[in-house]
Amino acid sequence: MENKLDYSIQAVSRKQKKNRIIFSQKVAPYIFVSPFILSFLIFFLYPSISTIIMSFQEVLPGETKFVGIENYKKLFNPHFYAALRNTTIYTIWTLIILIPLPLILAVILNSRAVPGRNFFRSAYFIPALTSTIVVGIVFRLIFGELESAPANTLLKLLGLPAQQWTMHWGTGMFLMVFLASWKWLGVNILYFLSGLQNIPKELYESAEMDGAGVFRKFFYITLPLLKPVVIYVLTISIFGGFRMYEESFVFWQNQSPGDIGLTLVGYIYKEGFMNNDMGFGSAIGIVLLIIVFVINIIQLKITGAFGKEG
Amino acid sequence: MLLVLAIVVLFPFFALLLASFKPSTELLRYGLNLKLQAHLMSFKNYIYLFQDGAKYLTWYKNSLIITAVGTVLSLLFSSMVGYALAVYDFKGRNATFILVLAVMMIPTEILMLPLYKLMVSFKMINTYWGVIVPTMVAPIAIFFFRQYALGLPRELLDAARIDGCSEFRIFFSIMVPLMKPAFGAMAILQAMGYWNSFLWPTVVLRTEDMFTLPIGLSGLLTPYGNNYDILISGSLLTILPIIILFMFFQRYFISGLTVGGVKG
C-alpha cells in the first residue's frame, strides 16, 4: 500500500517536471504561436510557392509540363483586359464613395446633439452582417428589368427612362458599386467613429476659443488626427476592391454579357475551375498579387508609413 | 439626412420581408412592388422551405456546424497567437509578427487553385474540415488580439507565476476572461465571416447535401429568376441568426473595435 502511494507520488512529480518544461516561460510562447506557424507553412507558404510554379506549367489531370512564360503570354487577351479594367474602376469608385461619406457621417454621429445616435450606428451596420449573396437576391429584384421594379419606378418619378440594369457596362458597374457601398458604409463609419473618440476634446475647445468654425475644426484638427484611421480604411478598401467577386457573381453568376461583370478573382475561378486551366489561372493570380503588392508599397510610401510617424 | 440614409439602408430588408409573403408568380409577372396586398400574402413560401425533399434545412445545418466549429477554433488559435506576440519576449517574435502582417496583406483568393489541390491530397474536398482548416488561424484576429493583449496588466501575470501557475493556466483562467470584450468583437466578426463566406466553400463543397446556405441559395439563382418563392423566404431566414448574434454581442463589438481595431 505504502509502496503504491510512493510510486504514484513519483509518477506525479515526474509528470510535473515534464509539465514544467512544456509550460515554462521559455517554451510556452512557441507552443502558443505554433498554430499560426503551422498554418502559415501549410496553407500559405506552400501554396504561394506552388502557385508560382504552376503559373509556368500546363496543369492537366495526372500530368504537368513546363511551358515557360506561355501562360503569361496568354494574358494579353480582351477578357483579361476587361477583368483588370472592371476591378480597377470598381476599386476606385468604392474609394471615392466609401471614405469621404462614412467620414462625414461619423463626424455627425459623433456629436452629442444628434438624437438616436446608437440607432443609426446599428442600422447602418446591419448590411455588413448579411451575406452578399443573400443581399444580391434582393438587389436583383429591386433593380429588376420590369418597369414596375422599384428602381425603375423611382427613375420614372424623376422623369428618366427605365433601365435594363444588368445588361450594360455603366449600369452594371453602378450595381456592383452601389451594393458594395451599401454593405460597407456602416463598417467604415464604425472605424472612423472609434478614431474620433480618441481625439482629445480639449483640442476642439481651445480651437473654439480661438474662433474656429465647423470647417476649420474639421480640416485642421479632425482630418490630421484621423490620418492613421484613414490610411487603415484606405488599405482594407483597396484589398476589398481587388479581391471582389461576390458582388459580380450575384448579378451574373460567371457569365456577364460582354464581360461587364468579369473581375480578376472571377477570372481566376473561371479559368482554374470551369476551364480546368490551373496554370493560366495561377498566372492571373500572380499578376493580381503583384498589383496589390505594388499598390501597397506606393500607398505606404505616399502616406508616410515608412517614415518616423509609422 | 441621417434618416433618409437609414431608410435607404434598411429598405432592402423591408422589401425582402414584404416579398417573402407574396406568391412567386406575382413577383415574376409584376416584379417586386411595394403595395401591401393582404389578399395575396401568405406563409406559403416559408412552408416550401421545410417540405420533404427541400434541401434548405440541410444547408442550414451545414452552415451552423461550419460557423460554430470554425468560429470557436479560430478564436482559440488566434487569441493564443495574439496573446503570445503581445506578452512574451521570445526569439522570433518580431519575425512572426511580420509574417502575420504579410499574410494579412495578401488576398487569399490568389491561392485558391493550389489550396484546392492541397485539399484534394488531404482528402478534405466536400468535407466541413476542408472549409474550416485553411481559414481557422485568422491573421486579422491575431492582429486584433495582439493589440488588445498589449493592454493587459502584467502584474497579474507575475503574481500568478509566483503562485506557481503554468503559463497555460495563466492564459486560460486569468487572461482569457480579461480579454472578454476582444472575444466578443472577434466572435461576431469570425462568425460573420464563416456564415457568409462563399467563394472558398464553393470550391470545397461539391454535393448538394454538403452546401452551405449562400451556396445553396446562389444555386437557385438562374438568369430567368425563377425559384423566387424559396429564394426570398430562404434569404430572410438566413439573415436572422447573424443579426441575433450581433444584437447579443453588440456592446462588446463596438467597444472592442474601439480598443483594438485601428491602432495599427
XYZ file of C-alpha atoms in Angstrom:
574
model
C 0.000 0.000 0.000
C 2.702 2.405 1.035
C 4.782 1.436 -1.929
C 1.947 2.066 -4.269
C 1.457 5.561 -2.862
C 5.142 6.220 -3.120
C 5.131 5.135 -6.702
C 2.246 7.344 -7.621
C 3.842 10.353 -5.957
C 6.927 9.700 -8.004
C 4.867 9.489 -11.150
C 3.160 12.756 -10.363
C 6.399 14.548 -9.772
C 7.854 13.151 -12.970
C 4.824 14.394 -14.804
C 5.147 17.740 -13.098
C 8.731 18.042 -14.201
C 7.725 17.366 -17.769
C 4.888 19.853 -17.458
C 7.216 22.444 -16.030
C 9.334 22.299 -19.156
C 6.439 22.389 -21.613
C 4.589 25.030 -19.680
C 7.629 27.137 -18.840
C 8.111 30.689 -19.933
C 10.742 29.627 -22.426
C 8.746 27.038 -24.305
C 5.176 28.267 -23.839
C 5.301 31.158 -26.333
C 6.415 28.781 -29.083
C 3.516 26.477 -28.346
C 1.177 29.464 -28.356
C 2.315 30.628 -31.790
C 2.629 27.147 -33.289
C -0.885 27.124 -34.806
C -0.019 30.192 -36.824
C 3.374 28.863 -37.896
C 1.887 25.538 -38.999
C -0.980 27.187 -40.816
C 1.409 29.670 -42.415
C 3.672 26.908 -43.740
C 0.916 24.615 -44.968
C -1.798 26.983 -46.130
C 0.213 29.989 -47.165
C 3.875 29.409 -47.949
C 3.433 26.098 -49.707
C 0.500 27.280 -51.876
C 2.335 30.518 -52.664
C 5.338 28.631 -53.996
C 3.153 26.134 -55.767
C 1.110 28.849 -57.498
C 4.316 30.444 -58.781
C 5.454 27.087 -60.159
C 2.015 26.316 -61.594
C 1.963 29.615 -63.441
C 4.807 28.301 -65.605
C 3.118 24.948 -66.194
C 0.350 23.403 -68.155
C -1.571 21.579 -65.440
C -3.612 18.655 -66.684
C -5.181 15.950 -64.560
C -2.408 13.462 -63.852
C 0.363 15.290 -65.626
C 2.012 18.679 -65.692
C 4.601 20.084 -68.027
C 6.603 23.265 -68.069
C 5.603 25.715 -70.741
C 7.777 28.684 -69.816
C 6.013 32.027 -69.991
C 3.264 30.679 -72.257
C 0.593 31.349 -69.560
C 1.743 34.912 -69.143
C 1.633 35.479 -72.906
C -1.980 34.338 -72.852
C -2.818 37.233 -70.518
C -2.832 39.644 -73.449
C -6.447 38.992 -74.310
C -9.674 41.015 -74.146
C -11.119 39.037 -71.218
C -8.128 39.816 -69.043
C -8.242 43.490 -70.013
C -11.946 43.571 -69.148
C -11.320 41.918 -65.768
C -8.472 44.279 -64.983
C -10.458 47.324 -66.060
C -13.601 46.328 -64.155
C -11.707 45.531 -60.966
C -9.676 48.738 -61.081
C -12.618 51.022 -61.823
C -14.716 49.275 -59.186
C -11.962 49.767 -56.608
C -11.568 53.457 -57.462
C -15.323 54.035 -57.145
C -15.501 52.309 -53.783
C -12.648 54.507 -52.552
C -14.345 57.666 -53.807
C -17.567 56.765 -52.005
C -16.539 54.691 -49.014
C -14.012 57.068 -47.483
C -15.480 60.612 -47.540
C -19.118 59.647 -46.959
C -18.594 57.478 -43.858
C -16.114 60.032 -42.548
C -18.686 62.816 -42.689
C -21.376 60.575 -41.232
C -19.065 59.543 -38.400
C -18.371 63.189 -37.548
C -22.110 63.867 -37.470
C -22.839 60.762 -35.396
C -20.053 61.654 -33.006
C -21.653 64.924 -31.949
C -23.839 64.706 -28.895
C -26.507 66.882 -30.450
C -27.715 64.099 -32.763
C -30.704 62.191 -31.377
C -30.772 58.401 -31.799
C -27.052 58.026 -32.425
C -26.974 54.411 -31.359
C -29.935 53.537 -33.526
C -28.227 54.931 -36.610
C -24.951 53.185 -35.832
C -26.669 49.813 -35.636
C -28.938 50.482 -38.593
C -26.006 51.390 -40.842
C -24.069 48.376 -39.664
C -26.713 45.722 -40.293
C -25.998 45.363 -44.051
C -22.418 44.350 -43.251
C -23.742 41.373 -41.322
C -25.614 39.922 -44.245
C -24.205 37.715 -46.944
C -23.539 39.438 -50.268
C -25.227 36.515 -51.984
C -28.405 36.931 -49.951
C -28.412 40.680 -50.348
C -27.791 40.341 -54.061
C -31.017 38.387 -54.388
C -32.986 41.391 -53.107
C -30.963 43.798 -55.224
C -31.815 41.781 -58.303
C -35.478 42.297 -57.507
C -35.114 45.997 -56.721
C -33.126 46.580 -59.896
C -35.282 44.248 -61.962
C -35.855 44.806 -65.655
C -39.600 45.310 -65.427
C -40.778 48.896 -65.473
C -42.593 48.271 -62.210
C -39.431 47.264 -60.348
C -38.692 49.709 -57.511
C -35.555 51.243 -59.054
C -37.251 51.805 -62.387
C -40.309 53.232 -60.667
C -38.043 55.740 -58.976
C -36.451 56.651 -62.314
C -39.901 57.201 -63.795
C -40.779 59.544 -60.938
C -37.644 61.521 -61.783
C -38.634 61.598 -65.445
C -35.885 59.218 -66.568
C -36.227 56.154 -68.818
C -36.358 52.663 -67.271
C -33.090 50.703 -67.337
C -32.081 47.140 -68.004
C -29.597 47.300 -65.185
C -27.644 44.110 -65.724
C -27.294 44.482 -69.472
C -24.944 47.446 -69.819
C -21.475 48.213 -68.571
C -22.298 51.511 -66.871
C -25.403 50.352 -65.049
C -23.696 47.057 -64.223
C -20.793 48.882 -62.614
C -23.311 51.030 -60.757
C -24.992 47.912 -59.354
C -21.720 46.475 -58.042
C -20.505 49.764 -56.565
C -23.890 50.524 -55.054
C -24.132 47.086 -53.465
C -20.630 47.422 -52.003
C -21.241 50.960 -50.749
C -24.498 49.907 -49.158
C -22.860 46.938 -47.489
C -19.665 48.526 -46.146
C -20.849 52.035 -45.230
C -21.579 51.110 -41.615
C -18.284 49.314 -41.076
C -16.260 52.311 -42.188
C -18.405 54.600 -40.040
C -17.504 52.439 -37.050
C -13.798 52.631 -37.836
C -13.928 56.415 -38.139
C -16.053 56.729 -35.005
C -13.550 54.759 -32.976
C -10.815 57.035 -34.299
C -12.793 60.168 -33.477
C -13.284 59.061 -29.918
C -9.533 59.021 -29.411
C -9.184 62.703 -30.298
C -8.888 64.767 -27.091
C -11.843 67.122 -26.630
C -9.630 69.919 -25.317
C -8.267 70.444 -28.817
C -11.720 71.374 -30.074
C -12.418 73.527 -27.042
C -9.295 75.591 -27.474
C -9.948 75.888 -31.211
C -13.419 77.183 -30.448
C -11.958 79.783 -28.127
C -9.778 80.924 -30.979
C -12.953 81.323 -33.010
C -12.574 78.347 -35.377
C -15.734 77.304 -37.211
C -17.003 73.825 -38.059
C -14.979 73.558 -41.269
C -11.729 74.816 -39.814
C -12.058 72.382 -36.923
C -12.671 69.571 -39.376
C -9.728 70.351 -41.654
C -7.205 71.419 -39.017
C -7.981 69.010 -36.162
C -10.190 66.100 -37.187
C -8.598 65.178 -40.514
C -4.928 65.290 -39.452
C -5.581 63.331 -36.273
C -7.661 60.760 -38.112
C -4.905 60.124 -40.621
C -3.922 56.685 -39.269
C -7.518 55.500 -39.414
C -7.956 56.905 -42.907
C -4.851 55.023 -44.024
C -6.141 51.833 -42.446
C -9.532 52.163 -44.135
C -7.858 53.016 -47.435
C -5.706 49.890 -47.204
C -8.534 47.498 -46.437
C -10.701 49.134 -49.119
C -8.070 48.589 -51.789
C -7.831 44.938 -50.763
C -11.567 44.578 -50.711
C -11.733 46.119 -54.171
C -9.158 43.889 -55.798
C -10.462 40.689 -54.276
C -14.055 41.447 -55.277
C -16.031 38.538 -56.662
C -19.384 38.076 -54.973
C -20.804 41.463 -55.957
C -20.381 40.414 -59.555
C -21.456 36.814 -59.023
C -24.892 37.691 -57.637
C -25.815 39.667 -60.712
C -24.337 37.492 -63.441
C -23.016 34.241 -61.917
C -19.951 33.653 -64.073
C -21.333 34.792 -67.412
C -21.919 38.501 -67.801
C -22.756 39.883 -71.250
C -19.596 41.270 -72.863
C -17.637 40.600 -69.643
C -19.189 43.654 -67.981
C -19.062 41.897 -64.612
C -15.814 39.948 -65.006
C -13.349 40.549 -62.155
C -9.804 39.299 -61.632
C -10.835 36.790 -58.957
C -13.785 35.748 -61.106
C -11.369 35.222 -63.997
C -9.105 33.009 -61.837
C -12.146 30.955 -60.849
C -13.353 30.719 -64.429
C -10.028 29.618 -65.904
C -8.939 27.450 -62.976
C -12.131 25.574 -62.214
C -14.505 25.985 -65.148
C -11.945 25.723 -67.974
C -9.600 23.490 -65.948
C -6.611 25.626 -66.873
C -4.923 25.913 -63.480
C -1.642 27.082 -64.972
C -3.263 30.079 -66.619
C -5.378 30.701 -63.522
C -2.198 30.823 -61.438
C -0.638 33.321 -63.825
C -3.656 35.605 -63.345
C -3.248 35.172 -59.583
C 0.417 36.164 -59.743
C -0.443 39.320 -61.688
C -3.124 40.171 -59.134
C -0.602 39.606 -56.357
C 1.907 41.934 -57.996
C -0.740 44.628 -58.494
C -1.820 44.524 -54.837
C 1.781 44.468 -53.674
C 2.823 47.451 -55.807
C -0.213 49.493 -54.765
C 0.593 48.738 -51.142
C 4.167 49.900 -51.451
C 3.163 53.067 -53.273
C 0.444 53.778 -50.759
C 2.695 53.185 -47.767
C 5.318 55.470 -49.324
C 2.869 58.291 -50.083
C 1.114 58.152 -46.742
C 4.455 58.139 -44.987
C 4.032 54.903 -43.093
C 7.716 54.187 -43.777
C 8.637 57.455 -42.087
C 9.007 58.252 -38.436
C 5.279 58.650 -37.869
C 4.694 54.982 -38.878
C -30.235 63.314 -43.989
C -29.349 60.608 -41.463
C -32.905 59.379 -41.501
C -33.181 59.307 -45.298
C -29.964 57.323 -45.456
C -31.177 54.926 -42.768
C -34.319 54.339 -44.818
C -32.244 53.651 -47.939
C -30.034 51.287 -45.947
C -32.913 49.368 -44.400
C -35.130 49.401 -47.498
C -33.836 46.106 -48.978
C -34.675 44.296 -45.746
C -38.182 45.716 -45.821
C -38.549 44.728 -49.465
C -37.336 41.231 -48.646
C -39.781 40.859 -45.781
C -42.683 42.046 -47.891
C -41.778 39.879 -50.868
C -41.359 36.797 -48.711
C -45.094 36.693 -48.112
C -46.082 37.082 -51.749
C -46.525 34.308 -54.295
C -43.644 34.000 -56.765
C -45.967 34.180 -59.770
C -46.795 37.687 -58.636
C -43.085 38.581 -58.421
C -42.367 37.152 -61.848
C -45.223 38.885 -63.574
C -45.152 42.303 -61.937
C -41.766 42.353 -60.278
C -41.319 43.485 -56.743
C -43.920 46.059 -55.876
C -44.267 47.625 -52.521
C -48.028 47.537 -52.132
C -49.338 45.637 -49.180
C -51.634 43.203 -50.919
C -53.129 41.443 -47.951
C -55.269 39.096 -50.033
C -52.204 37.693 -51.801
C -49.980 37.292 -48.799
C -49.372 34.001 -47.040
C -46.758 31.871 -45.305
C -46.595 29.534 -48.297
C -43.007 30.460 -49.184
C -41.843 29.573 -45.705
C -43.661 26.267 -45.783
C -41.808 25.345 -49.011
C -38.510 25.605 -47.149
C -39.423 22.854 -44.723
C -41.067 20.448 -47.121
C -39.758 16.949 -47.705
C -37.046 16.930 -50.288
C -36.215 20.586 -49.781
C -32.533 20.892 -49.032
C -32.885 24.135 -47.136
C -32.725 22.608 -43.654
C -29.654 20.574 -44.598
C -27.917 23.742 -45.801
C -28.881 25.465 -42.585
C -27.391 22.644 -40.552
C -24.167 22.699 -42.621
C -23.847 26.458 -42.191
C -24.415 26.201 -38.446
C -21.802 23.470 -37.981
C -19.144 25.196 -40.086
C -19.780 28.554 -38.420
C -19.777 27.171 -34.863
C -16.711 24.961 -35.198
C -14.804 27.458 -37.338
C -15.509 30.360 -35.007
C -14.553 28.504 -31.836
C -11.311 27.165 -33.315
C -10.289 30.449 -34.889
C -10.955 32.331 -31.636
C -8.892 29.799 -29.695
C -5.903 29.744 -32.047
C -5.902 33.446 -32.914
C -6.132 34.525 -29.288
C -3.261 32.202 -28.330
C -1.016 33.595 -31.052
C -2.008 37.200 -30.458
C -1.515 36.851 -26.716
C 1.937 35.311 -27.112
C 3.005 38.076 -29.508
C 1.938 40.720 -27.012
C 3.067 39.237 -23.715
C 6.244 37.203 -24.241
C 9.715 38.195 -25.278
C 10.978 35.310 -27.340
C 13.341 34.745 -30.191
C 11.498 35.138 -33.467
C 8.671 37.221 -32.066
C 9.180 40.112 -34.450
C 9.638 37.797 -37.397
C 6.376 36.030 -36.535
C 4.544 39.317 -36.228
C 5.846 40.462 -39.599
C 4.606 37.203 -41.128
C 1.158 37.814 -39.628
C 1.082 41.262 -41.211
C 2.295 39.875 -44.533
C -0.465 37.265 -44.655
C -2.984 39.973 -43.766
C -1.812 41.987 -46.746
C -2.277 39.326 -49.388
C -5.711 38.398 -50.703
C -6.013 34.645 -50.155
C -8.225 34.287 -53.236
C -4.971 34.271 -55.183
C -4.073 30.958 -53.561
C -7.348 29.155 -54.155
C -6.085 26.962 -57.004
C -3.068 25.459 -55.142
C -5.148 25.302 -51.944
C -7.737 23.290 -53.809
C -5.070 20.846 -54.990
C -3.771 20.608 -51.429
C -7.244 19.851 -50.109
C -7.614 17.138 -52.741
C -4.438 15.461 -51.495
C -5.601 15.829 -47.875
C -8.891 14.172 -48.914
C -10.759 17.118 -47.452
C -12.791 18.026 -50.516
C -16.514 18.057 -49.784
C -15.993 17.987 -46.003
C -16.600 20.550 -43.278
C -12.905 20.425 -42.379
C -11.978 21.411 -45.903
C -13.804 24.695 -45.403
C -12.609 25.293 -41.842
C -8.992 24.143 -41.629
C -7.303 26.555 -44.081
C -9.093 29.529 -42.533
C -9.065 28.744 -38.845
C -5.942 30.725 -37.976
C -7.072 34.201 -38.964
C -4.303 36.839 -39.233
C -6.738 39.707 -38.739
C -7.959 38.165 -35.494
C -4.368 37.522 -34.378
C -3.570 41.168 -35.011
C -6.640 42.265 -33.108
C -5.948 40.019 -30.112
C -2.350 41.219 -30.018
C -3.467 44.844 -29.913
C -5.878 44.023 -27.140
C -3.442 41.895 -25.127
C -0.871 44.689 -25.143
C -3.148 46.430 -22.669
C -3.399 43.518 -20.225
C -1.937 44.121 -16.746
C 1.456 42.400 -16.490
C 1.356 42.392 -12.674
C -1.285 39.676 -12.762
C 0.990 37.563 -14.895
C 3.879 37.851 -12.449
C 1.671 37.270 -9.422
C 0.262 34.110 -10.957
C 3.751 32.860 -11.800
C 4.836 33.289 -8.196
C 1.816 31.270 -7.172
C 3.142 28.504 -9.404
C 0.600 28.654 -12.205
C 1.709 27.209 -15.519
C 1.718 29.568 -18.485
C -1.302 27.783 -19.895
C -3.306 28.089 -16.687
C -2.440 31.786 -16.652
C -3.688 32.180 -20.188
C -6.892 30.192 -19.906
C -8.044 31.075 -16.407
C -6.732 34.612 -15.994
C -6.085 36.254 -19.337
C -8.949 34.851 -21.397
C -11.584 36.258 -19.008
C -9.815 39.619 -19.144
C -9.969 39.610 -22.915
C -13.729 39.069 -22.981
C -14.512 42.216 -24.981
C -11.974 41.202 -27.596
C -13.549 37.752 -27.774
C -16.980 39.341 -28.141
C -15.909 41.511 -31.043
C -13.994 38.745 -32.790
C -16.786 36.230 -32.223
C -19.099 38.404 -34.298
C -16.500 39.060 -36.963
C -15.430 35.438 -37.338
C -18.964 34.056 -37.183
C -19.997 36.592 -39.811
C -17.097 35.527 -41.979
C -17.925 31.824 -41.787
C -21.690 32.267 -42.072
C -21.424 34.454 -45.156
C -18.354 33.037 -46.838
C -18.955 31.980 -50.368
C -16.001 31.561 -52.706
C -13.889 29.078 -50.727
C -16.848 26.894 -49.658
C -17.936 26.844 -53.318
C -14.534 25.447 -54.216
C -14.503 22.815 -51.471
C -18.132 21.697 -51.176
C -19.224 19.654 -54.153
C -22.538 17.920 -53.457
C -25.896 19.468 -52.672
C -26.176 17.844 -49.267
C -22.907 19.497 -48.187
C -23.757 23.023 -49.406
C -23.947 25.946 -47.015
C -26.756 28.494 -47.231
C -25.081 31.026 -49.553
C -24.034 28.291 -51.995
C -27.400 26.572 -51.894
C -29.311 29.800 -52.398
C -26.999 31.016 -55.154
C -27.625 27.750 -56.971
C -31.284 28.711 -57.161
C -30.391 31.940 -58.919
C -30.812 31.499 -62.620
C -30.806 34.063 -65.403
C -34.576 33.656 -65.563
C -35.178 34.445 -61.936
C -37.438 31.553 -61.104
C -37.402 29.856 -57.683
C -38.125 33.204 -56.092
C -40.555 31.588 -53.684
C -37.779 29.672 -51.919
C -35.090 32.275 -52.515
C -36.786 35.152 -50.784
C -38.035 33.449 -47.662
C -34.833 31.414 -47.522
C -32.747 34.573 -47.681
C -34.655 36.181 -44.872
C -34.196 33.220 -42.551
C -30.508 33.205 -43.455
C -30.017 36.752 -42.210
C -31.733 36.193 -38.864
C -29.167 34.271 -36.772
C -26.329 36.658 -37.512
C -28.480 39.648 -36.619
C -29.469 37.999 -33.350
C -25.820 37.268 -32.601
C -24.980 40.891 -33.331
C -27.685 42.199 -31.008
C -26.349 39.886 -28.326
C -22.686 40.879 -28.605
C -23.209 44.424 -29.849
C -21.970 46.127 -26.718
C -18.691 44.209 -26.820
C -18.419 44.634 -30.521
C -18.317 48.395 -30.655
C -16.180 48.855 -27.541
C -13.873 46.037 -28.618
C -13.312 47.558 -32.042
C -12.533 50.885 -30.447
C -9.778 49.458 -28.291
C -8.031 47.131 -30.668
C -9.218 47.832 -34.139
C -7.372 50.685 -35.682
C -4.277 51.499 -33.801
C -2.029 49.743 -36.308
